[in-house]
Amino acid sequence: MDVKQLTQAYIAPTYSRTPLELVRGKGSLVYDAQGNEYIDLGSGIAVNALGVADEAWQQAVIEQVLKLQHASNYYYTAPQAELAQLLCQKGGMQQVFFGNSGAEANECAIKCARKYSHDKYGEGRSTIVTLLNSFHGRTLTTLTATGQESLHAHFGPFTPGFVYVPADDLAAMEQVLKAGGVAAVMMEMIQGEGGVHVLDTAYVQAVYALCQKLDVLLIVDEVQAGNGRTGKYFSYMHFGIQPDIVSTAKAIAGGLPMGATLFGEKTKDVLTAGTHGSTYGGNPVCAAGGVSVVRRIDDALMESVAEKGAYIKQALMGSPGVQAVTGMGLMLGIKVDKDAKDVVAQCRDKGVLVLTAKDKIRLLPSLNIPMELLQKAVEVLKEVLAQ
Ligand SMILES: *Cc1c(COP(=O)(O)O)cnc(C)c1O
């Protein structure tokens, strides 16, 4: 059997896969088993922050593999400590808990919020408010947090204590918060899976102020939008707020599985010995990869991310077949005349890999994609959209 047949025979069919077997890559180029070349505008799903096979990242990972591939969290390891410090400095936060995925980072955020509230106010103040159209993960609790009815079919009963409100509707948020019993509000600043919707700045700032007034924690899910994706280290930095808890994952270790939950002034030291844990969390190989990537997400790179994002927006807006372009930096959604699935297939046939989000085309290229490759890919996309 070939790879496709083996996959179909032995792997649970939870993904609708593109008929493409990827075998290697370099930077923003990836190659299939037949040797065909593609310009990758997805970087996994916002994971390969500095592209494929980045040499400094490879070296950091290999060096750590040769020394110590794992130690339990009963011991100290240097890459973990170094990455935690870097993340706190980047985000204006104070402490980190490491897990292995975005869903786990959000689970930890929810646990921390509930414990903060329970420690301070006792029982009955445990509700987590999330937004409609949000995406927070696939575990039962983060699926509960995800405000999309379509994903909730089949899997009930769900974790109690979640309430949903429409994004950008301040009156609805006020009503829920003032009714009481709320431990935290959790939201993405830019709803990724929900269709690359950027929240309204005035709304975010008003929710932030309300949360502070009521001592309701604000959790920002930076799993997709974080780690330089939008042209600032974390997307909340565009909104002039400082969350109480930040969750992140996807790009954080340059392609290795890792998630992190960051705590601020109010939430540091809430999760104490024995209240939370993860066997693999903060794995030294992943953390070494993380240090290599996070360190290089600096002001110069952020500036180029903003410039490339502006270039894509300008190139596509008003182009035939394009209705609108949303998003920030290199996290963009394109509302198109055509069926998004057809666009993905036609771009692939022309050597460009793009993603979808709801009915939009979604672009999440590596942060360091060379401008000439980006231009070439955008030309292909324009051509496909205009047909
Ligand atoms: C991808 C994603 C998640 C889930 O991350 P996993 O690593 O797949 O568990 C959570 N929140 C947001 C905003 C995401 O984009």
Coordinates of C-alpha atoms and ligand atoms in Angstrom, one line a residue:
M1 CA 0.0 0.0 0.0
D2 CA 1.2 3.5 -0.6
V3 CA 1.1 6.3 2.0
K4 CA -2.4 7.5 1.0
Q5 CA -3.8 3.9 1.2
L6 CA -2.0 3.2 4.5
T7 CA -3.4 6.4 5.9
Q8 CA -6.9 5.7 4.8
A9 CA -6.7 2.2 6.1
Y10 CA -5.1 2.9 9.5
I11 CA -5.7 6.5 10.5
A12 CA -9.0 7.7 11.9
P13 CA -10.7 9.8 9.2
T14 CA -10.9 13.0 11.2
Y15 CA -9.3 15.2 8.5
S16 CA -10.4 15.8 5.0
R17 CA -6.9 15.6 3.5
T18 CA -5.6 17.3 0.4
P19 CA -4.3 14.8 -2.1
L20 CA -0.7 15.8 -1.5
E21 CA 2.1 13.9 0.3
L22 CA 4.7 16.4 1.7
V23 CA 8.1 15.0 2.2
R24 CA 10.5 18.0 2.7
G25 CA 10.9 21.7 2.4
K26 CA 13.2 24.7 2.7
G27 CA 12.0 28.0 4.0
S28 CA 8.6 28.8 2.4
L29 CA 8.9 26.1 -0.2
V30 CA 7.7 22.5 0.3
Y31 CA 8.0 19.5 -1.9
D32 CA 5.7 16.5 -2.5
A33 CA 6.6 12.9 -3.0
Q34 CA 6.8 13.4 -6.8
G35 CA 9.3 16.3 -6.3
N36 CA 6.7 19.1 -7.2
E37 CA 7.4 22.4 -5.5
Y38 CA 4.9 24.6 -3.7
I39 CA 5.0 28.0 -2.2
D40 CA 3.5 27.5 1.3
L41 CA 1.1 30.2 2.4
G42 CA -0.1 28.2 5.4
S43 CA 3.1 27.2 7.3
G44 CA 1.2 24.2 8.6
I45 CA -1.6 26.2 10.3
A46 CA 0.5 29.1 11.5
V47 CA 3.1 26.7 13.0
N48 CA 6.3 26.9 11.0
A49 CA 7.0 30.5 12.0
L50 CA 10.4 30.7 10.4
G51 CA 9.6 28.3 7.6
V52 CA 10.7 24.7 7.1
A53 CA 14.2 23.5 8.0
D54 CA 15.4 26.8 9.4
E55 CA 19.1 26.1 10.1
A56 CA 19.4 27.9 13.5
W57 CA 16.3 26.2 14.7
Q58 CA 17.5 22.8 13.5
Q59 CA 20.8 23.3 15.3
A60 CA 19.2 24.3 18.6
V61 CA 16.9 21.2 18.4
I62 CA 19.6 18.8 17.4
E63 CA 22.0 20.0 20.1
Q64 CA 19.3 19.5 22.7
V65 CA 18.4 16.0 21.3
L66 CA 22.0 15.0 21.7
K67 CA 22.1 16.1 25.3
L68 CA 18.8 15.3 27.0
Q69 CA 15.5 14.7 25.2
H70 CA 13.3 14.7 28.2
A71 CA 13.3 15.2 32.0
S72 CA 10.4 15.1 34.3
N73 CA 9.2 18.4 35.7
Y74 CA 10.5 17.3 39.1
Y75 CA 13.8 18.6 37.8
Y76 CA 15.0 21.9 36.3
T77 CA 16.0 22.3 32.7
A78 CA 17.6 25.3 31.1
P79 CA 15.7 25.6 27.8
Q80 CA 12.3 25.7 29.6
A81 CA 13.5 28.4 32.0
E82 CA 15.0 30.5 29.2
L83 CA 11.8 30.3 27.1
A84 CA 9.6 31.2 30.0
Q85 CA 11.6 34.3 30.6
L86 CA 11.6 35.3 26.9
L87 CA 7.8 34.9 26.7
C88 CA 7.2 36.9 29.8
Q89 CA 9.4 39.7 28.5
K90 CA 7.7 39.7 25.1
G91 CA 4.2 39.7 26.5
G92 CA 4.5 41.8 29.7
M93 CA 3.5 38.7 31.7
Q94 CA 5.0 37.2 34.8
Q95 CA 4.8 33.4 34.8
V96 CA 4.4 30.5 32.4
F97 CA 2.9 27.0 32.5
F98 CA 4.0 24.8 29.6
G99 CA 1.8 22.2 28.0
N100 CA 1.8 20.7 24.5
S101 CA -0.9 22.2 22.5
G102 CA -3.3 25.1 22.2
A103 CA -6.2 23.2 23.7
E104 CA -4.1 22.4 26.7
A105 CA -3.0 26.0 27.1
N106 CA -6.7 27.0 27.1
E107 CA -7.6 24.2 29.6
C108 CA -4.9 25.6 31.9
A109 CA -6.2 29.1 31.5
I110 CA -9.7 28.0 32.4
K111 CA -8.4 26.1 35.4
C112 CA -6.4 29.0 36.6
A113 CA -9.3 31.4 36.2
R114 CA -11.7 29.2 38.1
K115 CA -9.1 28.7 40.9
Y116 CA -8.4 32.4 41.2
S117 CA -12.1 33.0 41.6
H118 CA -12.6 30.1 44.0
D119 CA -9.6 31.1 46.2
K120 CA -11.0 34.7 46.4
Y121 CA -14.7 34.4 46.3
G122 CA -15.6 30.7 47.0
E123 CA -18.2 28.6 45.2
G124 CA -20.6 29.9 42.5
R125 CA -18.4 32.2 40.6
S126 CA -17.1 29.9 37.9
T127 CA -18.7 30.9 34.6
I128 CA -16.4 31.5 31.6
V129 CA -17.8 33.8 28.9
T130 CA -16.6 33.2 25.3
L131 CA -17.6 34.7 22.0
L132 CA -19.8 33.2 19.3
N133 CA -17.7 32.0 16.3
S134 CA -14.6 31.5 18.6
F135 CA -12.3 28.5 18.4
H136 CA -10.5 27.4 21.6
G137 CA -9.7 23.7 20.9
R138 CA -11.0 20.1 20.6
T139 CA -10.8 18.7 24.2
L140 CA -14.3 18.5 25.8
T141 CA -13.8 21.7 27.9
T142 CA -12.2 23.8 25.2
L143 CA -14.8 22.5 22.7
T144 CA -17.4 23.7 25.2
A145 CA -15.6 27.1 25.2
T146 CA -15.6 27.2 21.4
G147 CA -18.7 29.2 20.4
Q148 CA -19.7 27.2 17.4
E149 CA -22.9 25.2 17.5
S150 CA -21.8 23.1 14.5
L151 CA -18.8 21.7 16.4
H152 CA -21.0 20.8 19.5
A153 CA -23.1 18.2 17.8
H154 CA -22.5 14.5 19.0
F155 CA -20.4 15.2 22.1
G156 CA -22.6 16.2 24.9
P157 CA -22.9 16.5 27.8
F158 CA -20.5 19.4 27.9
T159 CA -18.6 21.0 30.7
P160 CA -21.0 23.2 32.7
G161 CA -20.3 26.9 33.2
F162 CA -19.9 28.4 29.8
V163 CA -21.9 31.3 28.3
Y164 CA -21.6 32.7 24.8
V165 CA -22.1 36.2 23.6
P166 CA -21.8 37.7 20.1
A167 CA -18.5 39.3 19.2
D168 CA -18.4 43.1 19.3
D169 CA -21.8 43.3 21.1
L170 CA -20.9 45.3 24.3
A171 CA -24.4 45.4 25.6
A172 CA -24.6 41.6 25.6
M173 CA -21.3 41.3 27.4
E174 CA -22.3 43.8 30.0
Q175 CA -25.5 42.0 30.7
V176 CA -23.8 38.7 31.3
L177 CA -21.0 40.2 33.4
K178 CA -23.3 42.2 35.5
A179 CA -25.6 39.2 36.2
G180 CA -22.6 37.9 38.3
G181 CA -21.1 34.5 38.8
V182 CA -18.5 35.1 36.1
A183 CA -14.8 34.1 36.7
A184 CA -13.4 35.1 33.3
V185 CA -14.0 36.3 29.7
M186 CA -12.0 34.3 27.1
M187 CA -11.5 35.6 23.6
E188 CA -9.3 35.8 20.5
M189 CA -8.5 39.3 19.4
I190 CA -8.7 38.0 15.8
Q191 CA -11.0 35.0 15.4
G192 CA -9.0 32.7 13.2
E193 CA -11.0 29.5 12.5
G194 CA -14.1 31.7 12.8
G195 CA -13.2 33.5 9.6
V196 CA -10.3 35.9 10.4
H197 CA -12.6 38.4 12.1
V198 CA -10.7 41.3 13.9
L199 CA -12.5 42.4 17.0
D200 CA -13.4 46.1 17.2
T201 CA -10.8 48.0 19.3
A202 CA -13.4 50.1 21.3
Y203 CA -15.2 46.9 22.1
V204 CA -12.1 45.1 23.4
Q205 CA -11.1 48.1 25.5
A206 CA -14.6 48.4 27.0
V207 CA -14.6 44.7 27.9
Y208 CA -11.2 45.0 29.4
A209 CA -12.3 48.0 31.5
L210 CA -15.4 46.1 32.6
C211 CA -13.5 43.0 33.5
Q212 CA -11.0 45.1 35.6
K213 CA -13.9 46.8 37.4
L214 CA -15.6 43.5 38.3
D215 CA -12.4 41.5 39.0
V216 CA -13.4 39.2 36.1
L217 CA -10.2 37.8 34.5
L218 CA -9.5 38.5 30.8
I219 CA -8.0 35.5 29.0
V220 CA -6.7 36.2 25.5
D221 CA -6.3 33.1 23.3
E222 CA -3.2 33.9 21.3
V223 CA -2.7 30.3 20.0
Q224 CA -3.0 31.4 16.4
A225 CA -2.5 35.1 16.4
G226 CA 0.5 35.1 18.8
N227 CA 4.2 34.8 18.3
G228 CA 4.6 37.6 15.8
R229 CA 1.8 36.6 13.4
T230 CA 0.0 39.9 13.4
G231 CA 3.1 42.2 13.4
K232 CA 3.3 42.5 17.2
Y233 CA 4.5 39.7 19.4
F234 CA 0.9 39.1 20.7
S235 CA -2.1 40.4 19.0
Y236 CA -3.6 42.1 22.1
M237 CA -0.7 44.6 21.9
H238 CA -2.6 46.2 19.0
F239 CA -5.5 46.9 21.3
G240 CA -3.8 48.6 24.2
I241 CA -4.8 46.0 26.8
Q242 CA -2.9 43.7 29.2
P243 CA -4.7 40.4 29.7
D244 CA -4.7 38.5 33.0
I245 CA -4.0 35.2 31.2
V246 CA -2.6 34.5 27.7
S247 CA -2.6 31.2 26.0
T248 CA -0.4 30.4 23.1
A249 CA 0.8 27.5 21.0
K250 CA 1.1 26.8 17.2
A251 CA 4.2 28.7 16.2
I252 CA 5.8 28.9 19.6
A253 CA 8.4 26.1 19.1
G254 CA 8.9 26.6 15.3
G255 CA 7.1 23.3 14.4
L256 CA 7.4 21.2 17.5
P257 CA 4.4 20.5 19.8
M258 CA 4.3 23.1 22.6
G259 CA 1.7 25.2 24.3
A260 CA 2.1 27.9 27.0
T261 CA -0.2 29.7 29.4
L262 CA 1.1 33.0 30.6
F263 CA 0.0 34.6 33.9
G264 CA 0.0 38.2 35.0
E265 CA 0.0 40.1 38.3
K266 CA -3.3 38.7 39.5
T267 CA -2.9 35.2 38.3
K268 CA 0.7 34.3 39.0
D269 CA 1.1 31.7 41.8
V270 CA -2.6 30.8 41.6
L271 CA -1.7 27.3 40.2
T272 CA 0.3 25.8 43.1
A273 CA 2.2 22.5 43.5
G274 CA -0.1 19.6 42.6
T275 CA -2.9 21.7 41.2
H276 CA -1.8 21.3 37.5
G277 CA 0.8 19.4 35.5
S278 CA 1.9 17.9 32.3
T279 CA 4.3 15.0 31.7
Y280 CA 5.7 16.4 28.5
G281 CA 5.0 20.1 29.2
G282 CA 8.1 22.2 28.6
N283 CA 10.0 19.4 26.9
P284 CA 13.6 20.5 26.6
V285 CA 13.8 19.8 22.8
C286 CA 10.7 21.7 22.1
A287 CA 11.7 24.5 24.4
A288 CA 15.2 24.7 22.8
G289 CA 13.4 25.1 19.4
G290 CA 11.2 27.7 21.0
V291 CA 14.0 29.8 22.3
S292 CA 15.6 29.8 18.9
V293 CA 12.4 31.0 17.3
V294 CA 11.0 33.4 19.9
R295 CA 14.3 35.2 20.3
R296 CA 14.3 36.0 16.6
I297 CA 10.7 37.4 16.6
D298 CA 12.0 40.9 17.1
D299 CA 11.1 44.4 16.0
A300 CA 12.7 44.1 12.6
L301 CA 10.8 40.9 11.8
M302 CA 7.6 42.4 13.1
E303 CA 8.1 45.4 10.8
S304 CA 8.5 43.2 7.8
V305 CA 5.4 41.1 8.8
A306 CA 3.4 44.3 8.9
E307 CA 4.8 45.4 5.5
K308 CA 4.1 42.0 3.9
G309 CA 0.6 42.0 5.2
A310 CA 0.0 45.5 3.9
Y311 CA 1.4 44.4 0.5
I312 CA -1.0 41.4 0.3
K313 CA -4.0 43.5 1.3
Q314 CA -3.1 46.1 -1.3
A315 CA -2.5 43.6 -4.0
L316 CA -5.8 41.8 -3.4
M317 CA -8.3 44.5 -2.5
G318 CA -10.3 45.5 -5.6
S319 CA -8.8 42.6 -7.5
P320 CA -11.4 40.6 -9.6
G321 CA -13.1 37.9 -7.5
V322 CA -12.1 39.5 -4.2
Q323 CA -14.9 40.9 -2.0
A324 CA -12.9 41.8 1.1
V325 CA -9.7 41.2 2.9
T326 CA -9.7 41.0 6.7
G327 CA -7.0 40.4 9.3
M328 CA -3.7 41.8 10.5
G329 CA -0.1 41.2 9.5
L330 CA 0.3 37.8 8.0
M331 CA -3.0 36.5 9.4
L332 CA -5.4 37.3 6.6
G333 CA -8.8 36.2 5.4
I334 CA -10.1 36.8 1.9
K335 CA -13.7 36.8 1.0
V336 CA -14.0 35.6 -2.5
D337 CA -16.7 35.1 -5.2
K338 CA -15.7 31.5 -5.8
D339 CA -16.1 28.5 -3.6
A340 CA -13.1 28.6 -1.2
K341 CA -12.4 24.8 -1.7
D342 CA -12.1 25.2 -5.4
V343 CA -9.7 28.1 -4.9
V344 CA -7.5 25.9 -2.7
A345 CA -7.4 23.1 -5.3
Q346 CA -6.7 25.5 -8.2
C347 CA -3.9 27.2 -6.3
R348 CA -2.4 23.9 -5.4
D349 CA -2.4 22.8 -9.1
K350 CA -0.5 26.0 -9.8
G351 CA 2.0 25.4 -7.0
V352 CA 0.6 27.5 -4.1
L353 CA -0.8 26.2 -0.8
V354 CA -3.5 28.2 0.9
L355 CA -5.9 27.5 3.7
T356 CA -9.6 28.3 4.4
A357 CA -11.5 29.7 7.3
K358 CA -15.2 29.2 7.0
D359 CA -16.0 30.5 3.5
K360 CA -12.9 32.5 3.2
I361 CA -9.4 31.9 1.9
R362 CA -6.9 32.2 4.8
L363 CA -3.3 33.1 4.5
L364 CA -0.8 32.3 7.3
P365 CA 2.6 32.2 5.6
S366 CA 5.9 31.9 7.5
L367 CA 6.9 35.2 9.1
N368 CA 10.1 35.3 7.1
I369 CA 8.7 34.4 3.7
P370 CA 10.9 36.1 1.1
M371 CA 9.1 39.0 -0.7
E372 CA 9.7 37.6 -4.2
L373 CA 8.1 34.2 -3.3
L374 CA 5.2 36.1 -1.7
Q375 CA 4.7 38.2 -4.8
K376 CA 4.8 35.1 -7.0
A377 CA 2.2 33.4 -4.8
V378 CA -0.1 36.4 -4.7
E379 CA 0.0 36.6 -8.5
V380 CA -1.1 33.0 -8.7
L381 CA -3.9 33.6 -6.2
K382 CA -5.1 36.7 -8.0
E383 CA -5.2 34.8 -11.3
V384 CA -7.2 31.9 -9.7
L385 CA -9.6 34.3 -8.1
A386 CA -10.2 36.3 -11.3
Q387 CA -11.0 33.2 -13.4
Ligands
LIG1 C1 -5.5 26.1 16.8 C2 -6.2 26.8 17.8 C3 -6.5 26.2 19.1 C4 -6.2 24.7 19.4 O1 -4.9 24.4 19.3 P1 -4.4 22.9 19.3 O2 -2.9 23.0 19.3 O3 -4.9 22.3 18.0 O4 -5.0 22.2 20.4 C5 -7.0 27.0 20.1 N1 -7.3 28.3 19.9 C6 -7.1 28.9 18.7 C7 -7.4 30.4 18.5 C8 -6.5 28.2 17.6 O5 -6.3 28.8 16.5

